[in-house]
Amino acid sequence: MKTPFDFYFDFSSPYAYCASTRIDDLAAEFGRTVRWHPILLGPVFKQMGVLPVAQVPIKGSYAMHDFARTAALFDIPYVQPAQFPISTVTAARSMVWIEKNLGEARARQFAHAAYRAYFAGQQDIGNVDVVLALANDIGIDTAELAAGIQQDQIKTALKEQIEAATARGVFGAPFIFVDDEPFWGFDRFDYIRKWLQR
Amino acid sequence: MKTPFDFYFDFSSPYAYCASTRIDDLAAEFGRTVRWHPILLGPVFKQMGVLPVAQVPIKGSYAMHDFARTAALFDIPYVQPAQFPISTVTAARSMVWIEKNLGEARARQFAHAAYRAYFAGQQDIGNVDVVLALANDIGIDTAELAAGIQQDQIKTALKEQIEAATARGVFGAPFIFVDDEPFWGFDRFDYIRKWLQR
């Protein structure tokens, strides 16, 4: 059994959104599966002393242009969110709760729905009501989810997941480990292919 | 006649070195040529309030790993320079002088020699004697070059080239314009292909 890819992402990252639409297919090319790990990059950026890319002088406007262009070049639906970047703690905790209670497949389904809503549907997934509505659309009990994301064990599980990620060297998104080899960026997908084809 | 690519690079950038080995071939795929523009990124990074990537906490060690890995995945000779990053003002001024006095082809020949010496030959091209020796190896009169890089018009020409680059939005290297469309990074070569094939 080959080791699954580990895929780290923040729901507010455009390049991680692009990656989310292709990562399972990329892994499948090599007979692999993917473990999806939502994280929050805010605390990581603080530790590094850097700003989210869209807020860096000069580079920021290029990045905004490159987000939409990258999506277009890879035929991925993209509408620049009006609120950007946003806090994605609710979406991340929701995914943690869904995975623990309903399994990996449902969690992934939720991740796709949340990413699409935010990056192609002009919905602010920083808003808890929006997140609950998205969960409802895919048949998740929203009362249970609303209570679940308030549980200490869920908050702690996400915190530990972020700590484990940074301990492993994750500093951005998407961040992918292939047999402990680290790859940062949607633009590293071809490098992953080359790496596995060596 | 199709517009040439504009290729901006700092002699201290590993990704720009990788790009330098492929940019003319990439352009040729689309019946284009390339205008090579040496710049210095130090002042640009200062203006942006960012550090060279290798000096950013956490990200830096990934970058050092990714430099060598990228070169290996693309079959580009690479030995991490002992002195890194370095000031490349001498190399950049030399290229400006060579282009003005001996033409574009000789300037490009010098650029390849300097990049190879630094990133594959463990030679410190921050040192003026090393730069002159490299020029000598390709048949350039080193007395003329040594005097040339002290000329005010050469210093000014480089400064103006950097100002023109930043005015155009250049904030890193390699930076390539294809018909005014900006692409930052060796990892954008496939994006350039997709862009031109649309």
XYZ file of C-alpha atoms in Angstrom:
396
model
C 0.000 0.000 0.000
C 1.537 3.308 -1.107
C 1.567 6.234 1.319
C -1.224 8.747 0.701
C -0.375 12.357 -0.189
C -0.874 14.795 2.690
C -2.640 17.901 1.386
C -2.656 20.993 3.644
C -4.894 23.902 2.726
C -6.507 27.075 4.038
C -10.035 27.716 2.746
C -8.976 31.293 1.937
C -6.132 30.318 -0.440
C -6.908 30.648 -4.184
C -4.003 28.403 -5.194
C -5.124 25.778 -2.651
C -8.621 25.998 -4.142
C -7.113 25.292 -7.574
C -5.161 22.411 -6.053
C -8.292 21.027 -4.383
C -9.901 20.513 -7.790
C -6.982 18.352 -9.026
C -5.165 16.786 -6.082
C -7.140 13.526 -5.974
C -6.656 13.020 -9.723
C -2.932 13.743 -9.423
C -2.578 11.187 -6.629
C -4.634 8.655 -8.578
C -2.189 8.904 -11.507
C 0.313 7.243 -9.181
C -2.049 4.839 -7.425
C -2.218 7.052 -4.364
C -4.937 8.584 -2.251
C -4.975 11.925 -0.434
C -5.406 12.893 3.211
C -6.976 16.370 3.354
C -5.907 18.649 6.210
C -7.586 22.037 6.651
C -5.310 24.503 8.462
C -5.278 28.236 9.231
C -2.390 30.227 7.825
C -2.917 33.441 9.833
C -0.908 32.263 12.867
C 1.762 30.728 10.595
C 2.275 33.977 8.672
C 2.538 35.837 11.991
C 5.271 33.458 13.141
C 7.173 33.994 9.869
C 6.745 37.765 9.955
C 5.104 37.856 6.531
C 1.836 39.198 5.147
C -0.728 37.270 3.102
C 0.554 37.609 -0.467
C -2.327 39.787 -1.634
C -1.320 42.389 0.980
C 2.394 42.590 0.042
C 3.212 45.866 -1.769
C 3.700 45.466 -5.556
C 3.525 41.642 -5.392
C -0.073 41.841 -4.174
C -1.562 43.200 -7.384
C 0.355 40.639 -9.456
C -0.961 37.897 -7.161
C -4.566 39.050 -7.570
C -4.099 38.915 -11.338
C -2.356 35.541 -11.181
C -5.117 33.921 -9.069
C -7.758 34.438 -11.734
C -5.365 33.761 -14.611
C -4.168 30.496 -13.085
C -7.736 29.304 -12.644
C -8.577 30.295 -16.234
C -5.501 28.566 -17.704
C -6.528 25.336 -15.949
C -10.277 25.681 -16.701
C -11.217 26.092 -13.047
C -14.263 28.289 -12.332
C -13.126 31.441 -10.494
C -14.726 34.699 -9.423
C -12.503 36.829 -7.165
C -14.272 36.899 -3.752
C -15.371 40.368 -2.632
C -14.194 39.594 0.917
C -10.581 38.435 0.647
C -8.717 37.073 2.451
C -11.102 35.945 5.211
C -10.936 34.052 8.485
C -11.690 30.427 7.744
C -11.792 29.033 11.261
C -15.498 28.116 10.970
C -15.040 26.276 7.685
C -11.937 24.490 9.008
C -13.599 23.423 12.278
C -16.643 22.277 10.320
C -14.487 20.057 8.162
C -12.765 18.612 11.244
C -16.137 17.856 12.846
C -17.540 16.319 9.652
C -14.501 14.098 9.208
C -14.630 12.871 12.820
C -18.367 12.226 12.767
C -19.272 11.411 9.174
C -16.002 10.274 7.663
C -13.380 11.440 5.177
C -15.574 11.276 2.086
C -18.198 13.625 3.512
C -15.475 15.964 4.765
C -13.994 16.154 1.285
C -17.445 16.755 -0.197
C -17.874 19.641 2.224
C -14.434 21.042 1.313
C -15.291 21.070 -2.391
C -18.639 22.752 -1.668
C -17.035 25.411 0.554
C -14.243 26.157 -1.925
C -16.675 26.410 -4.844
C -19.011 28.646 -2.865
C -16.195 30.998 -1.917
C -14.126 31.102 -5.109
C -16.793 30.603 -7.729
C -20.059 31.499 -6.018
C -19.410 34.836 -4.312
C -20.457 33.393 -0.934
C -18.635 34.544 2.193
C -17.669 31.312 3.913
C -16.269 33.373 6.790
C -19.934 33.638 7.828
C -21.171 30.732 9.972
C -24.686 30.823 8.459
C -23.215 30.416 4.981
C -21.148 27.437 6.145
C -24.188 25.790 7.771
C -26.273 26.335 4.629
C -23.574 24.680 2.506
C -23.492 21.730 4.904
C -27.272 21.515 4.768
C -27.132 21.399 0.953
C -25.071 18.221 1.122
C -27.357 16.597 3.681
C -25.543 17.336 6.926
C -27.589 18.031 10.066
C -26.870 21.699 10.697
C -27.967 21.671 14.337
C -25.438 18.948 15.052
C -22.739 20.727 13.061
C -23.436 24.103 14.730
C -23.050 22.468 18.150
C -20.097 20.404 16.984
C -17.902 23.318 15.950
C -18.321 24.773 19.451
C -16.930 21.622 21.098
C -13.554 21.976 22.784
C -12.377 18.716 21.268
C -12.991 20.056 17.753
C -11.254 23.360 18.486
C -8.340 21.439 19.982
C -8.203 18.973 17.103
C -7.858 21.824 14.573
C -5.242 23.556 16.720
C -3.235 20.343 16.990
C -3.551 19.782 13.244
C -2.083 23.245 12.588
C 0.725 22.652 15.094
C 1.532 19.308 13.494
C 1.586 20.968 10.078
C 3.962 23.745 11.102
C 6.173 21.238 12.940
C 6.443 19.459 9.602
C 7.490 22.678 7.844
C 4.186 23.820 6.332
C 4.259 27.606 5.773
C 1.777 28.184 2.963
C -0.968 26.566 0.939
C -1.426 24.348 -0.870
C 1.300 22.298 0.783
C 1.657 18.670 -0.195
C 3.830 15.921 1.227
C 4.635 12.986 -1.011
C 6.472 10.397 1.096
C 7.737 13.230 3.320
C 8.984 15.220 0.304
C 7.503 18.747 0.657
C 5.903 20.643 -2.236
C 4.459 24.130 -1.858
C 2.067 25.505 -4.448
C -0.370 24.493 -7.163
C 2.514 25.279 -9.513
C 4.397 22.307 -8.067
C 1.947 19.702 -9.443
C 4.202 19.028 -12.443
C 7.198 18.831 -10.119
C 5.349 16.151 -8.106
C 4.812 14.244 -11.348
C 8.498 14.533 -12.258
C 9.478 13.532 -8.714
C 7.352 10.377 -8.801
C 8.444 9.483 -12.344
C 12.189 9.637 -11.580
C 7.316 40.480 -36.359
C 6.211 39.160 -32.979
C 7.189 41.038 -29.824
C 10.214 39.551 -28.013
C 9.822 38.257 -24.448
C 11.326 40.575 -21.822
C 13.305 38.496 -19.326
C 14.330 40.199 -16.052
C 16.791 38.429 -13.779
C 19.190 38.915 -10.877
C 22.418 36.935 -11.124
C 21.871 35.765 -7.531
C 18.469 34.117 -8.192
C 18.514 30.311 -8.497
C 15.125 30.195 -10.214
C 16.251 32.883 -12.676
C 19.354 30.771 -13.363
C 17.087 27.826 -14.166
C 14.999 30.108 -16.374
C 18.120 31.386 -18.160
C 18.866 27.872 -19.413
C 15.425 27.542 -21.059
C 14.008 30.971 -21.852
C 15.361 31.253 -25.402
C 14.032 27.779 -26.257
C 10.646 28.618 -24.755
C 10.432 31.793 -26.823
C 11.568 29.939 -29.950
C 8.647 27.487 -29.557
C 6.434 30.458 -30.387
C 8.647 32.130 -32.983
C 9.824 34.728 -30.480
C 13.145 36.052 -29.296
C 14.136 37.274 -25.815
C 15.463 40.575 -24.532
C 17.613 39.867 -21.460
C 17.571 42.475 -18.673
C 19.871 42.070 -15.666
C 18.483 43.841 -12.588
C 19.256 43.997 -8.864
C 16.534 42.821 -6.495
C 18.000 44.169 -3.239
C 16.488 47.663 -3.609
C 13.187 46.180 -4.845
C 12.860 43.875 -1.813
C 13.602 46.838 0.468
C 10.800 48.822 -1.160
C 8.400 45.894 -0.671
C 9.479 45.311 2.923
C 10.371 41.670 2.267
C 13.475 39.541 2.737
C 15.180 37.404 0.078
C 13.267 34.110 0.248
C 16.207 32.134 1.636
C 16.225 34.428 4.679
C 12.517 34.149 5.506
C 11.940 32.016 8.646
C 10.617 28.476 7.906
C 10.142 29.209 4.179
C 13.900 29.738 3.782
C 14.920 26.138 4.396
C 12.215 24.874 2.040
C 13.466 27.306 -0.613
C 17.058 26.094 -0.265
C 15.805 22.527 -0.761
C 13.572 23.536 -3.665
C 16.362 25.356 -5.550
C 18.472 22.223 -5.916
C 15.466 19.959 -6.431
C 14.034 22.174 -9.179
C 17.360 22.155 -11.019
C 17.604 18.365 -10.657
C 14.046 17.756 -11.886
C 14.824 19.789 -15.020
C 18.334 18.334 -15.549
C 20.064 21.658 -14.892
C 23.539 21.463 -13.278
C 23.359 22.949 -9.766
C 25.669 23.172 -6.775
C 24.380 25.429 -3.974
C 26.781 28.413 -3.844
C 28.676 28.762 -0.566
C 28.134 32.528 -0.641
C 24.403 33.082 -1.072
C 22.739 35.400 -1.800
C 25.391 37.836 -3.043
C 25.572 41.345 -4.444
C 25.513 41.068 -8.214
C 26.096 44.681 -9.153
C 29.440 43.908 -10.830
C 27.999 41.087 -12.931
C 24.975 43.193 -13.879
C 27.057 46.240 -14.852
C 29.389 43.987 -16.817
C 26.484 42.626 -18.806
C 25.194 46.148 -19.481
C 28.651 47.228 -20.703
C 29.072 44.128 -22.866
C 25.666 44.587 -24.462
C 26.305 48.269 -25.239
C 29.809 47.649 -26.620
C 29.796 44.143 -28.042
C 26.135 43.450 -28.674
C 23.304 41.300 -27.326
C 24.747 37.928 -28.312
C 28.006 38.473 -26.392
C 26.045 39.806 -23.406
C 23.930 36.647 -23.342
C 27.057 34.507 -23.656
C 28.466 36.326 -20.617
C 25.229 35.837 -18.690
C 25.287 32.075 -19.287
C 28.948 31.921 -18.239
C 28.335 33.925 -15.074
C 25.262 31.902 -14.081
C 27.059 28.592 -14.685
C 30.103 29.744 -12.726
C 27.979 30.789 -9.758
C 25.356 28.050 -9.639
C 27.312 25.095 -10.986
C 30.969 26.049 -10.534
C 31.270 27.286 -6.950
C 32.707 30.601 -8.149
C 31.781 33.789 -6.285
C 30.636 36.145 -9.020
C 30.252 38.862 -6.376
C 34.040 39.172 -6.755
C 35.155 41.512 -9.561
C 38.242 39.404 -10.372
C 36.039 36.348 -10.896
C 33.774 38.326 -13.219
C 36.735 39.613 -15.239
C 38.223 36.113 -15.521
C 34.886 34.792 -16.829
C 34.791 37.603 -19.389
C 38.367 36.830 -20.382
C 37.439 33.166 -20.937
C 34.933 34.219 -23.588
C 37.378 36.560 -25.301
C 36.406 39.899 -23.818
C 39.139 42.497 -23.184
C 39.232 42.636 -19.399
C 41.023 45.984 -19.181
C 38.247 47.565 -21.239
C 35.551 45.821 -19.204
C 37.154 46.782 -15.862
C 37.200 50.425 -16.956
C 33.755 50.150 -18.510
C 31.924 49.060 -15.365
C 33.278 52.153 -13.587
C 31.744 54.506 -16.165
C 28.906 56.689 -14.936
C 26.896 55.957 -18.067
C 27.000 52.209 -17.310
C 26.046 52.705 -13.660
C 23.212 54.969 -14.761
C 22.074 52.589 -17.488
C 21.713 49.747 -14.946
C 19.937 52.010 -12.472
C 17.494 53.142 -15.157
C 16.934 49.551 -16.226
C 15.994 48.624 -12.654
C 13.694 51.637 -12.344
C 12.021 50.763 -15.629
C 11.547 47.191 -14.417
C 9.954 48.165 -11.120
C 7.776 50.733 -12.891
C 6.502 47.829 -14.971
C 5.692 45.777 -11.851
C 8.774 43.559 -11.585
C 9.234 42.432 -7.953
C 11.187 39.183 -8.235
C 13.123 36.977 -10.627
C 12.799 35.487 -13.084
C 10.155 37.913 -14.319
C 8.972 37.602 -17.900
C 6.679 39.798 -19.953
C 4.941 38.226 -22.919
C 3.147 41.011 -24.791
C 2.877 42.945 -21.501
C 1.414 39.929 -19.693
C 3.533 39.438 -16.529
C 4.807 36.044 -15.370
C 6.904 35.607 -12.232
C 8.910 32.434 -11.706
C 10.534 29.543 -13.526
C 7.409 27.640 -12.453
C 5.375 29.862 -14.788
C 6.979 28.518 -17.990
C 4.089 26.108 -18.541
C 1.651 28.929 -17.845
C 3.357 30.978 -20.569
C 2.870 28.029 -22.943
C -0.799 27.748 -22.012
C -1.185 31.526 -22.358
C 0.270 31.568 -25.860
C -1.646 28.470 -26.941
C -5.053 29.819 -25.925
